[in-house]
mmCIF file of C-alpha atoms in Angstrom:
data_model
loop_
_atom_site.group_PDB
_atom_site.id
_atom_site.type_symbol
_atom_site.label_atom_id
_atom_site.label_comp_id
_atom_site.label_asym_id
_atom_site.label_seq_id
_atom_site.Cartn_x
_atom_site.Cartn_y
_atom_site.Cartn_z
ATOM 1 C CA VAL A 2 -8.788 5.923 -2.170
ATOM 2 C CA ASN A 3 -5.236 4.238 -2.287
ATOM 3 C CA VAL A 4 -4.959 3.278 1.346
ATOM 4 C CA GLY A 5 -1.479 1.841 0.939
ATOM 5 C CA PHE A 6 -0.017 -1.538 0.180
ATOM 6 C CA GLU A 7 -1.751 -3.730 2.629
ATOM 7 C CA GLN A 8 -5.418 -2.745 0.968
ATOM 8 C CA ASP A 9 -4.330 -1.705 -2.504
ATOM 9 C CA GLY A 10 -7.221 -1.256 -4.674
ATOM 10 C CA THR A 11 -7.726 -1.796 -8.685
ATOM 11 C CA GLY A 12 -7.775 0.151 -11.600
ATOM 12 C CA GLY A 13 -5.370 2.942 -12.797
ATOM 13 C CA GLU A 14 -6.026 4.676 -9.464
ATOM 14 C CA PHE A 15 -5.542 1.880 -7.396
ATOM 15 C CA SER A 16 -8.874 3.216 -5.899
ATOM 16 C CA ARG A 17 -10.627 1.562 -3.136
ATOM 17 C CA PRO A 18 -13.938 1.978 -1.216
ATOM 18 C CA VAL A 19 -13.511 3.369 2.381
ATOM 19 C CA LEU A 20 -16.221 4.021 5.132
ATOM 20 C CA VAL A 21 -15.695 7.570 6.484
ATOM 21 C CA LEU A 22 -15.615 7.171 10.245
ATOM 22 C CA LYS A 23 -15.069 10.669 11.509
ATOM 23 C CA GLY A 24 -13.914 14.020 9.838
ATOM 24 C CA PHE A 25 -11.489 15.826 12.110
ATOM 25 C CA ASN A 26 -11.295 18.834 9.817
ATOM 26 C CA ARG A 27 -11.232 19.922 6.249
ATOM 27 C CA SER A 28 -8.156 18.210 5.478
ATOM 28 C CA VAL A 29 -7.979 14.899 7.616
ATOM 29 C CA CYS A 30 -10.231 12.122 7.970
ATOM 30 C CA LEU A 31 -10.615 8.339 9.593
ATOM 31 C CA VAL A 32 -11.392 5.907 7.049
ATOM 32 C CA VAL A 33 -11.964 2.069 7.010
ATOM 33 C CA PRO A 34 -11.407 -0.083 3.824
ATOM 34 C CA LEU A 35 -14.034 -2.104 2.241
ATOM 35 C CA THR A 36 -13.687 -5.349 0.770
ATOM 36 C CA THR A 37 -15.705 -7.787 -0.830
ATOM 37 C CA SER A 38 -13.515 -10.797 0.753
ATOM 38 C CA THR A 39 -15.776 -12.441 3.253
ATOM 39 C CA LYS A 40 -13.858 -13.460 6.383
ATOM 40 C CA ASP A 41 -15.245 -14.605 9.492
ATOM 41 C CA ASN A 42 -13.318 -12.559 12.254
ATOM 42 C CA LEU A 43 -13.690 -9.799 14.502
ATOM 43 C CA TYR A 44 -11.922 -7.395 12.122
ATOM 44 C CA ASN A 45 -14.037 -7.945 8.992
ATOM 45 C CA ILE A 46 -17.710 -6.604 9.517
ATOM 46 C CA PRO A 47 -20.207 -7.258 6.735
ATOM 47 C CA ILE A 48 -21.833 -4.042 5.516
ATOM 48 C CA GLY A 49 -24.380 -5.191 2.856
ATOM 49 C CA GLU A 50 -24.417 -4.468 -0.628
ATOM 50 C CA ILE A 51 -21.908 -1.785 -2.399
ATOM 51 C CA ASP A 52 -21.932 -1.209 -6.191
ATOM 52 C CA GLY A 53 -23.933 -4.537 -6.326
ATOM 53 C CA LYS A 54 -21.292 -6.750 -4.243
ATOM 54 C CA ASN A 55 -21.594 -7.816 -0.985
ATOM 55 C CA ALA A 56 -18.761 -5.771 1.346
ATOM 56 C CA SER A 57 -17.287 -5.899 4.444
ATOM 57 C CA VAL A 58 -14.994 -3.266 6.450
ATOM 58 C CA ILE A 59 -11.815 -4.394 7.385
ATOM 59 C CA ILE A 60 -11.433 -2.879 10.913
ATOM 60 C CA SER A 61 -7.379 -4.118 11.007
ATOM 61 C CA GLN A 62 -6.617 -1.517 8.473
ATOM 62 C CA ILE A 63 -8.362 1.659 9.796
ATOM 63 C CA ARG A 64 -6.119 4.923 9.065
ATOM 64 C CA LEU A 65 -6.268 8.776 8.974
ATOM 65 C CA ILE A 66 -6.083 10.152 5.243
ATOM 66 C CA ASP A 67 -6.072 13.449 3.423
ATOM 67 C CA THR A 68 -9.640 14.374 2.460
ATOM 68 C CA LYS A 69 -8.155 15.145 -0.979
ATOM 69 C CA ARG A 70 -7.855 11.596 -1.733
ATOM 70 C CA LEU A 71 -11.778 10.868 -1.456
ATOM 71 C CA TYR A 72 -13.207 11.510 -4.971
ATOM 72 C CA LYS A 73 -16.660 9.715 -5.132
ATOM 73 C CA HIS A 74 -19.554 9.552 -2.831
ATOM 74 C CA ILE A 75 -20.984 5.882 -2.987
ATOM 75 C CA GLY A 76 -23.831 5.851 -0.144
ATOM 76 C CA THR A 77 -24.717 6.101 3.539
ATOM 77 C CA LEU A 78 -24.571 3.139 5.807
ATOM 78 C CA ASP A 79 -27.483 2.673 8.171
ATOM 79 C CA LYS A 80 -26.926 3.741 11.885
ATOM 80 C CA ILE A 81 -26.908 0.245 13.354
ATOM 81 C CA THR A 82 -24.323 -0.905 11.533
ATOM 82 C CA PHE A 83 -22.178 2.256 11.840
ATOM 83 C CA GLN A 84 -22.447 1.922 15.580
ATOM 84 C CA LYS A 85 -21.704 -1.786 15.551
ATOM 85 C CA ILE A 86 -18.286 -0.911 13.757
ATOM 86 C CA LYS A 87 -17.735 2.148 16.003
ATOM 87 C CA ASN A 88 -18.298 -0.172 19.095
ATOM 88 C CA THR A 89 -16.035 -2.987 17.611
ATOM 89 C CA ILE A 90 -13.108 -0.240 17.113
ATOM 90 C CA LYS A 91 -13.660 1.101 20.693
ATOM 91 C CA LYS A 92 -13.101 -2.781 21.948
ATOM 92 C CA MET A 93 -9.789 -2.800 20.003
ATOM 93 C CA PHE A 94 -8.254 0.113 21.938
#
């Protein structure tokens, strides 16, 4: 998914992995981009290894996207880490 200029991806499609937080309908979902950059702050939460690299979610870059922009399923996050991410987002708002 190309999620915007703040966190552009790489390659010809400028794709970037995202964590899908919630699907609202068949057309729209709420996502958080992933990064391999490790920063120790409230807005970057480590989620483990994705495609052989340690990854974190970038909570500050949360956004709604069209589901047509999703094209490849990478994996499923464990429930404990997913809940930690959701709790952090709730604290922000």
